[in-house]
PDB file of C-alpha atoms in Angstrom:
ATOM      1  CA  MET B  12     -11.952 -50.469  11.177  1.00 96.00           C
ATOM      2  CA  LYS B  13     -11.861 -51.891   7.696  1.00 97.00           C
ATOM      3  CA  THR B  14     -11.049 -49.683   4.707  1.00 98.00           C
ATOM      4  CA  LEU B  15     -12.869 -50.157   1.517  1.00 98.00           C
ATOM      5  CA  ARG B  16     -11.572 -48.317  -1.530  1.00 97.00           C
ATOM      6  CA  ILE B  17     -14.542 -47.426  -3.712  1.00 97.00           C
ATOM      7  CA  TYR B  18     -14.073 -45.181  -6.779  1.00 94.00           C
ATOM      8  CA  PRO B  19     -17.064 -42.817  -7.515  1.00 93.00           C
ATOM      9  CA  THR B  20     -16.849 -43.526 -11.280  1.00 94.00           C
ATOM     10  CA  SER B  21     -16.739 -47.439 -10.683  1.00 92.00           C
ATOM     11  CA  ILE B  22     -18.489 -48.578  -7.567  1.00 95.00           C
ATOM     12  CA  ASN B  23     -17.508 -51.935  -6.410  1.00 96.00           C
ATOM     13  CA  ASP B  24     -20.770 -53.801  -5.549  1.00 96.00           C
ATOM     14  CA  TRP B  25     -18.977 -56.270  -3.281  1.00 97.00           C
ATOM     15  CA  PHE B  26     -17.622 -53.422  -1.130  1.00 98.00           C
ATOM     16  CA  LEU B  27     -20.979 -51.615  -1.186  1.00 97.00           C
ATOM     17  CA  ASP B  28     -22.705 -54.805   0.085  1.00 98.00           C
ATOM     18  CA  GLU B  29     -20.209 -55.056   2.836  1.00 98.00           C
ATOM     19  CA  ALA B  30     -20.632 -51.536   4.000  1.00 98.00           C
ATOM     20  CA  ALA B  31     -24.420 -51.687   3.810  1.00 98.00           C
ATOM     21  CA  GLU B  32     -24.331 -55.056   5.901  1.00 98.00           C
ATOM     22  CA  ALA B  33     -22.221 -53.220   8.527  1.00 98.00           C
ATOM     23  CA  LEU B  34     -24.964 -50.439   8.688  1.00 98.00           C
ATOM     24  CA  ARG B  35     -27.761 -53.073   8.952  1.00 98.00           C
ATOM     25  CA  ASP B  36     -25.786 -54.504  11.912  1.00 98.00           C
ATOM     26  CA  GLY B  37     -25.893 -51.230  13.753  1.00 98.00           C
ATOM     27  CA  ALA B  38     -22.385 -50.086  13.014  1.00 98.00           C
ATOM     28  CA  ILE B  39     -21.092 -46.637  12.131  1.00 98.00           C
ATOM     29  CA  VAL B  40     -19.624 -46.076   8.633  1.00 98.00           C
ATOM     30  CA  ILE B  41     -17.418 -43.292   7.399  1.00 98.00           C
ATOM     31  CA  TYR B  42     -18.093 -42.319   3.863  1.00 98.00           C
ATOM     32  CA  PRO B  43     -17.546 -39.464   1.478  1.00 98.00           C
ATOM     33  CA  THR B  44     -20.094 -36.874   0.488  1.00 98.00           C
ATOM     34  CA  ASP B  45     -20.092 -33.819  -1.752  1.00 97.00           C
ATOM     35  CA  SER B  46     -18.931 -31.758   1.091  1.00 98.00           C
ATOM     36  CA  PHE B  47     -16.755 -33.554   3.740  1.00 98.00           C
ATOM     37  CA  TYR B  48     -16.468 -37.131   4.916  1.00 98.00           C
ATOM     38  CA  ALA B  49     -19.493 -38.135   7.044  1.00 98.00           C
ATOM     39  CA  LEU B  50     -20.334 -40.579   9.880  1.00 98.00           C
ATOM     40  CA  GLY B  51     -23.341 -42.578   9.027  1.00 98.00           C
ATOM     41  CA  CYS B  52     -25.520 -45.265  10.530  1.00 98.00           C
ATOM     42  CA  ASP B  53     -28.904 -46.926   9.747  1.00 98.00           C
ATOM     43  CA  ALA B  54     -31.472 -44.053  10.329  1.00 96.00           C
ATOM     44  CA  LEU B  55     -34.112 -46.615  11.368  1.00 95.00           C
ATOM     45  CA  ASN B  56     -31.898 -48.272  14.051  1.00 95.00           C
ATOM     46  CA  ASN B  57     -32.358 -46.515  17.420  1.00 92.00           C
ATOM     47  CA  ARG B  58     -29.399 -48.165  19.124  1.00 94.00           C
ATOM     48  CA  ALA B  59     -27.133 -47.240  16.138  1.00 96.00           C
ATOM     49  CA  ILE B  60     -28.448 -43.582  16.247  1.00 95.00           C
ATOM     50  CA  GLU B  61     -27.841 -43.338  19.998  1.00 93.00           C
ATOM     51  CA  ALA B  62     -24.224 -44.512  19.551  1.00 95.00           C
ATOM     52  CA  LEU B  63     -23.570 -42.101  16.697  1.00 97.00           C
ATOM     53  CA  CYS B  64     -25.116 -39.294  18.608  1.00 95.00           C
ATOM     54  CA  LYS B  65     -23.109 -40.174  21.789  1.00 95.00           C
ATOM     55  CA  PHE B  66     -19.861 -40.167  19.865  1.00 95.00           C
ATOM     56  CA  LYS B  67     -20.535 -36.853  18.277  1.00 94.00           C
ATOM     57  CA  GLY B  68     -21.962 -35.291  21.504  1.00 94.00           C
ATOM     58  CA  ILE B  69     -25.232 -34.665  19.785  1.00 91.00           C
ATOM     59  CA  ASP B  70     -28.433 -34.290  21.842  1.00 89.00           C
ATOM     60  CA  PRO B  71     -31.227 -35.430  19.457  1.00 83.00           C
ATOM     61  CA  ARG B  72     -33.781 -33.705  21.718  1.00 80.00           C
ATOM     62  CA  LYS B  73     -32.339 -30.317  20.894  1.00 83.00           C
ATOM     63  CA  GLU B  74     -30.347 -30.556  17.698  1.00 85.00           C
ATOM     64  CA  ALA B  75     -31.659 -31.212  14.266  1.00 85.00           C
ATOM     65  CA  LEU B  76     -30.748 -34.684  12.783  1.00 92.00           C
ATOM     66  CA  SER B  77     -30.108 -35.166   9.132  1.00 96.00           C
ATOM     67  CA  ILE B  78     -30.613 -38.318   6.940  1.00 97.00           C
ATOM     68  CA  VAL B  79     -29.095 -39.125   3.589  1.00 98.00           C
ATOM     69  CA  ALA B  80     -31.496 -40.638   1.019  1.00 98.00           C
ATOM     70  CA  SER B  81     -30.715 -42.081  -2.347  1.00 98.00           C
ATOM     71  CA  ASP B  82     -33.239 -40.183  -4.134  1.00 98.00           C
ATOM     72  CA  LEU B  83     -36.436 -37.892  -3.621  1.00 98.00           C
ATOM     73  CA  SER B  84     -38.636 -41.012  -3.583  1.00 97.00           C
ATOM     74  CA  MET B  85     -36.861 -42.361  -0.470  1.00 98.00           C
ATOM     75  CA  ALA B  86     -36.682 -38.954   1.024  1.00 97.00           C
ATOM     76  CA  SER B  87     -40.584 -38.471   0.722  1.00 97.00           C
ATOM     77  CA  GLU B  88     -41.184 -41.586   2.874  1.00 96.00           C
ATOM     78  CA  TYR B  89     -39.395 -39.856   5.765  1.00 95.00           C
ATOM     79  CA  ALA B  90     -40.359 -36.139   5.457  1.00 95.00           C
ATOM     80  CA  ARG B  91     -43.543 -34.346   4.587  1.00 96.00           C
ATOM     81  CA  ILE B  92     -42.909 -32.726   1.288  1.00 97.00           C
ATOM     82  CA  ASP B  93     -45.736 -30.632  -0.225  1.00 97.00           C
ATOM     83  CA  ASN B  94     -45.759 -29.513  -3.899  1.00 98.00           C
ATOM     84  CA  GLU B  95     -43.629 -26.473  -3.535  1.00 98.00           C
ATOM     85  CA  ALA B  96     -41.054 -28.170  -1.367  1.00 98.00           C
ATOM     86  CA  PHE B  97     -40.877 -30.907  -3.915  1.00 98.00           C
ATOM     87  CA  ARG B  98     -40.238 -28.411  -6.628  1.00 98.00           C
ATOM     88  CA  ILE B  99     -37.419 -26.827  -4.655  1.00 98.00           C
ATOM     89  CA  LEU B 100     -35.749 -30.232  -3.899  1.00 98.00           C
ATOM     90  CA  ARG B 101     -36.070 -31.408  -7.540  1.00 98.00           C
ATOM     91  CA  ALA B 102     -34.480 -28.261  -8.718  1.00 98.00           C
ATOM     92  CA  ASN B 103     -31.451 -28.424  -6.349  1.00 98.00           C
ATOM     93  CA  LEU B 104     -30.763 -32.114  -5.610  1.00 98.00           C
ATOM     94  CA  PRO B 105     -28.640 -34.059  -5.796  1.00 98.00           C
ATOM     95  CA  GLY B 106     -26.429 -31.299  -4.480  1.00 98.00           C
ATOM     96  CA  PRO B 107     -24.579 -29.771  -1.443  1.00 98.00           C
ATOM     97  CA  PHE B 108     -27.892 -28.778   0.411  1.00 98.00           C
ATOM     98  CA  THR B 109     -29.478 -29.844   3.737  1.00 98.00           C
ATOM     99  CA  PHE B 110     -33.106 -29.130   3.512  1.00 98.00           C
ATOM    100  CA  LEU B 111     -35.049 -28.885   6.838  1.00 97.00           C
ATOM    101  CA  LEU B 112     -38.575 -30.389   6.366  1.00 97.00           C
ATOM    102  CA  PRO B 113     -41.358 -31.479   8.667  1.00 95.00           C
ATOM    103  CA  SER B 114     -40.479 -35.069   9.760  1.00 92.00           C
ATOM    104  CA  ALA B 115     -42.779 -37.967   9.044  1.00 91.00           C
ATOM    105  CA  THR B 116     -44.023 -40.433  11.610  1.00 87.00           C
ATOM    106  CA  THR B 117     -42.024 -43.241   9.855  1.00 89.00           C
ATOM    107  CA  LEU B 118     -38.831 -42.115  11.419  1.00 86.00           C
ATOM    108  CA  PRO B 119     -37.781 -43.896  14.712  1.00 84.00           C
ATOM    109  CA  LYS B 120     -38.538 -42.745  18.288  1.00 77.00           C
ATOM    110  CA  VAL B 121     -35.230 -40.734  18.574  1.00 78.00           C
ATOM    111  CA  PHE B 122     -36.649 -38.167  16.019  1.00 77.00           C
ATOM    112  CA  LYS B 123     -40.017 -37.911  17.932  1.00 71.00           C
ATOM    113  CA  GLY B 124     -39.050 -34.963  19.930  1.00 69.00           C
ATOM    114  CA  ARG B 125     -38.149 -33.082  16.825  1.00 76.00           C
ATOM    115  CA  HIS B 126     -40.623 -31.712  14.332  1.00 86.00           C
ATOM    116  CA  THR B 127     -38.107 -31.273  11.488  1.00 93.00           C
ATOM    117  CA  VAL B 128     -35.567 -33.547   9.854  1.00 95.00           C
ATOM    118  CA  GLY B 129     -32.665 -32.559   7.524  1.00 96.00           C
ATOM    119  CA  ILE B 130     -32.878 -34.054   4.157  1.00 98.00           C
ATOM    120  CA  ARG B 131     -29.517 -34.745   2.155  1.00 98.00           C
ATOM    121  CA  ILE B 132     -29.272 -36.213  -1.391  1.00 98.00           C
ATOM    122  CA  PRO B 133     -25.554 -35.590  -1.995  1.00 98.00           C
ATOM    123  CA  ASP B 134     -23.951 -35.187  -5.359  1.00 97.00           C
ATOM    124  CA  SER B 135     -21.829 -38.237  -4.456  1.00 97.00           C
ATOM    125  CA  PRO B 136     -22.507 -41.527  -6.204  1.00 97.00           C
ATOM    126  CA  ILE B 137     -20.970 -43.450  -3.276  1.00 98.00           C
ATOM    127  CA  ALA B 138     -23.279 -41.820  -0.656  1.00 98.00           C
ATOM    128  CA  THR B 139     -26.428 -42.314  -2.643  1.00 98.00           C
ATOM    129  CA  ALA B 140     -25.458 -45.848  -3.683  1.00 98.00           C
ATOM    130  CA  LEU B 141     -25.025 -46.682  -0.107  1.00 98.00           C
ATOM    131  CA  ALA B 142     -28.346 -45.434   0.986  1.00 98.00           C
ATOM    132  CA  GLU B 143     -29.911 -47.321  -2.004  1.00 98.00           C
ATOM    133  CA  ARG B 144     -28.216 -50.525  -0.980  1.00 98.00           C
ATOM    134  CA  LEU B 145     -29.178 -50.101   2.570  1.00 98.00           C
ATOM    135  CA  GLY B 146     -32.775 -49.680   1.442  1.00 97.00           C
ATOM    136  CA  HIS B 147     -33.560 -46.608   3.591  1.00 96.00           C
ATOM    137  CA  PRO B 148     -31.827 -43.472   4.688  1.00 97.00           C
ATOM    138  CA  MET B 149     -28.645 -43.119   6.883  1.00 98.00           C
ATOM    139  CA  LEU B 150     -28.459 -40.801   9.741  1.00 97.00           C
ATOM    140  CA  SER B 151     -25.512 -38.644   8.799  1.00 97.00           C
ATOM    141  CA  THR B 152     -23.234 -36.064  10.382  1.00 97.00           C
ATOM    142  CA  THR B 153     -20.022 -34.505   9.316  1.00 97.00           C
ATOM    143  CA  LEU B 154     -16.837 -36.116  10.447  1.00 97.00           C
ATOM    144  CA  THR B 155     -14.617 -33.579  12.150  1.00 96.00           C
ATOM    145  CA  ASP B 156     -11.059 -33.689  13.165  1.00 95.00           C
ATOM    146  CA  ASP B 157      -9.603 -32.907  16.544  1.00 90.00           C
ATOM    147  CA  ASP B 158      -9.837 -29.171  15.915  1.00 93.00           C
ATOM    148  CA  GLY B 159     -13.487 -29.377  14.821  1.00 93.00           C
ATOM    149  CA  GLU B 160     -12.841 -28.963  11.081  1.00 95.00           C
ATOM    150  CA  GLY B 161     -14.555 -31.182   8.471  1.00 97.00           C
ATOM    151  CA  VAL B 162     -12.367 -34.084   7.210  1.00 97.00           C
ATOM    152  CA  LEU B 163     -11.545 -33.732   3.459  1.00 97.00           C
ATOM    153  CA  SER B 164      -9.568 -36.943   2.969  1.00 97.00           C
ATOM    154  CA  PRO B 165      -9.442 -40.558   4.365  1.00 96.00           C
ATOM    155  CA  LEU B 166      -5.846 -39.884   5.407  1.00 95.00           C
ATOM    156  CA  SER B 167      -7.119 -37.220   7.869  1.00 96.00           C
ATOM    157  CA  VAL B 168      -9.530 -39.335   9.792  1.00 97.00           C
ATOM    158  CA  PRO B 169      -8.814 -39.101  13.428  1.00 96.00           C
ATOM    159  CA  ALA B 170      -7.925 -42.125  15.464  1.00 96.00           C
ATOM    160  CA  ARG B 171     -10.972 -41.710  17.715  1.00 96.00           C
ATOM    161  CA  ALA B 172     -13.388 -41.872  14.808  1.00 97.00           C
ATOM    162  CA  ALA B 173     -11.488 -44.728  13.336  1.00 96.00           C
ATOM    163  CA  ALA B 174     -11.955 -46.578  16.630  1.00 96.00           C
ATOM    164  CA  ALA B 175     -15.678 -45.897  16.603  1.00 97.00           C
ATOM    165  CA  ALA B 176     -16.411 -47.012  12.989  1.00 98.00           C
ATOM    166  CA  ALA B 177     -16.509 -50.400  11.578  1.00 98.00           C
ATOM    167  CA  VAL B 178     -15.956 -49.295   7.876  1.00 98.00           C
ATOM    168  CA  LEU B 179     -14.194 -46.459   6.249  1.00 98.00           C
ATOM    169  CA  ILE B 180     -15.130 -46.058   2.584  1.00 98.00           C
ATOM    170  CA  ASP B 181     -12.169 -44.449   0.947  1.00 98.00           C
ATOM    171  CA  GLY B 182     -13.621 -42.463  -2.025  1.00 97.00           C
ATOM    172  CA  GLY B 183     -10.593 -40.072  -2.433  1.00 97.00           C
ATOM    173  CA  ASP B 184     -10.736 -36.322  -1.417  1.00 97.00           C
ATOM    174  CA  THR B 185     -13.854 -34.407  -1.016  1.00 97.00           C
ATOM    175  CA  PRO B 186     -14.712 -30.890  -2.072  1.00 96.00           C
ATOM    176  CA  GLY B 187     -14.512 -29.483   1.587  1.00 95.00           C
ATOM    177  CA  SER B 188     -17.323 -26.972   1.559  1.00 95.00           C
ATOM    178  CA  PRO B 189     -20.217 -27.194   4.091  1.00 96.00           C
ATOM    179  CA  THR B 190     -23.627 -27.674   2.617  1.00 97.00           C
ATOM    180  CA  ALA B 191     -26.129 -24.826   2.432  1.00 98.00           C
ATOM    181  CA  VAL B 192     -28.751 -25.331   5.130  1.00 98.00           C
ATOM    182  CA  ILE B 193     -32.162 -24.224   3.925  1.00 98.00           C
ATOM    183  CA  ASP B 194     -35.274 -24.226   6.052  1.00 98.00           C
ATOM    184  CA  ILE B 195     -38.285 -25.271   3.823  1.00 98.00           C
ATOM    185  CA  THR B 196     -40.745 -26.231   6.638  1.00 97.00           C
ATOM    186  CA  ASP B 197     -42.749 -23.168   5.277  1.00 97.00           C
ATOM    187  CA  SER B 198     -41.998 -24.096   1.594  1.00 96.00           C
ATOM    188  CA  ARG B 199     -43.285 -20.769   0.379  1.00 96.00           C
ATOM    189  CA  ASN B 200     -40.751 -18.870   2.398  1.00 96.00           C
ATOM    190  CA  PRO B 201     -37.408 -20.688   2.183  1.00 97.00           C
ATOM    191  CA  LEU B 202     -34.902 -19.554   4.890  1.00 97.00           C
ATOM    192  CA  GLU B 203     -31.240 -19.833   4.421  1.00 97.00           C
ATOM    193  CA  LEU B 204     -29.681 -20.750   7.778  1.00 97.00           C
ATOM    194  CA  ARG B 205     -26.194 -21.413   6.235  1.00 97.00           C
ATOM    195  CA  GLU B 206     -24.564 -20.306   2.998  1.00 96.00           C
ATOM    196  CA  GLY B 207     -23.162 -23.118   0.859  1.00 96.00           C
ATOM    197  CA  PRO B 208     -21.254 -23.512  -2.247  1.00 95.00           C
ATOM    198  CA  ARG B 209     -24.198 -23.182  -4.578  1.00 94.00           C
ATOM    199  CA  GLU B 210     -27.077 -20.809  -4.904  1.00 92.00           C
ATOM    200  CA  LEU B 211     -30.488 -22.054  -4.331  1.00 94.00           C
ATOM    201  CA  ASN B 212     -32.513 -22.570  -7.678  1.00 92.00           C
TER     202      ASN B 212
END
């Protein structure tokens, strides 16, 4: 695994290109978000998604999958967002929220058994810049340590994850609070499934 030190306030374009190229090649990348470090792969690459789900023990037929987009424009290509849902997203993103929305047909076949997709636009310049450089979303899941706790720092990345990933983006410590999970598949009746560090606007 190669480590790339990227500062949130001064993003190194060369390193960003290298990480995005690894994603395009089907690799898993570890990167910081506004909650914890995450494992990410190209959300349009079925093989990469299968590898990431296998590593995390995720059954995509039963569990919701989340994607990280660079902005609302990108997110709207992969989820069905009505006017009220758009208002909610615009009022709260970027930020520590995962919004469940109806999935669009543009997502690959691994999503087909699911009618929803989690949308993340983290308040993390590195995460959103990486999705922007990739050109489409990343499938994303929280990186956990051997005790199942979210990883706050690149120094705490477990050996098993380091062996599975091609690149680690060292962006320093993360806030360490899980995102709020909000179901807005019925946008007029948002349902909070998990509380987060910020109230919904």
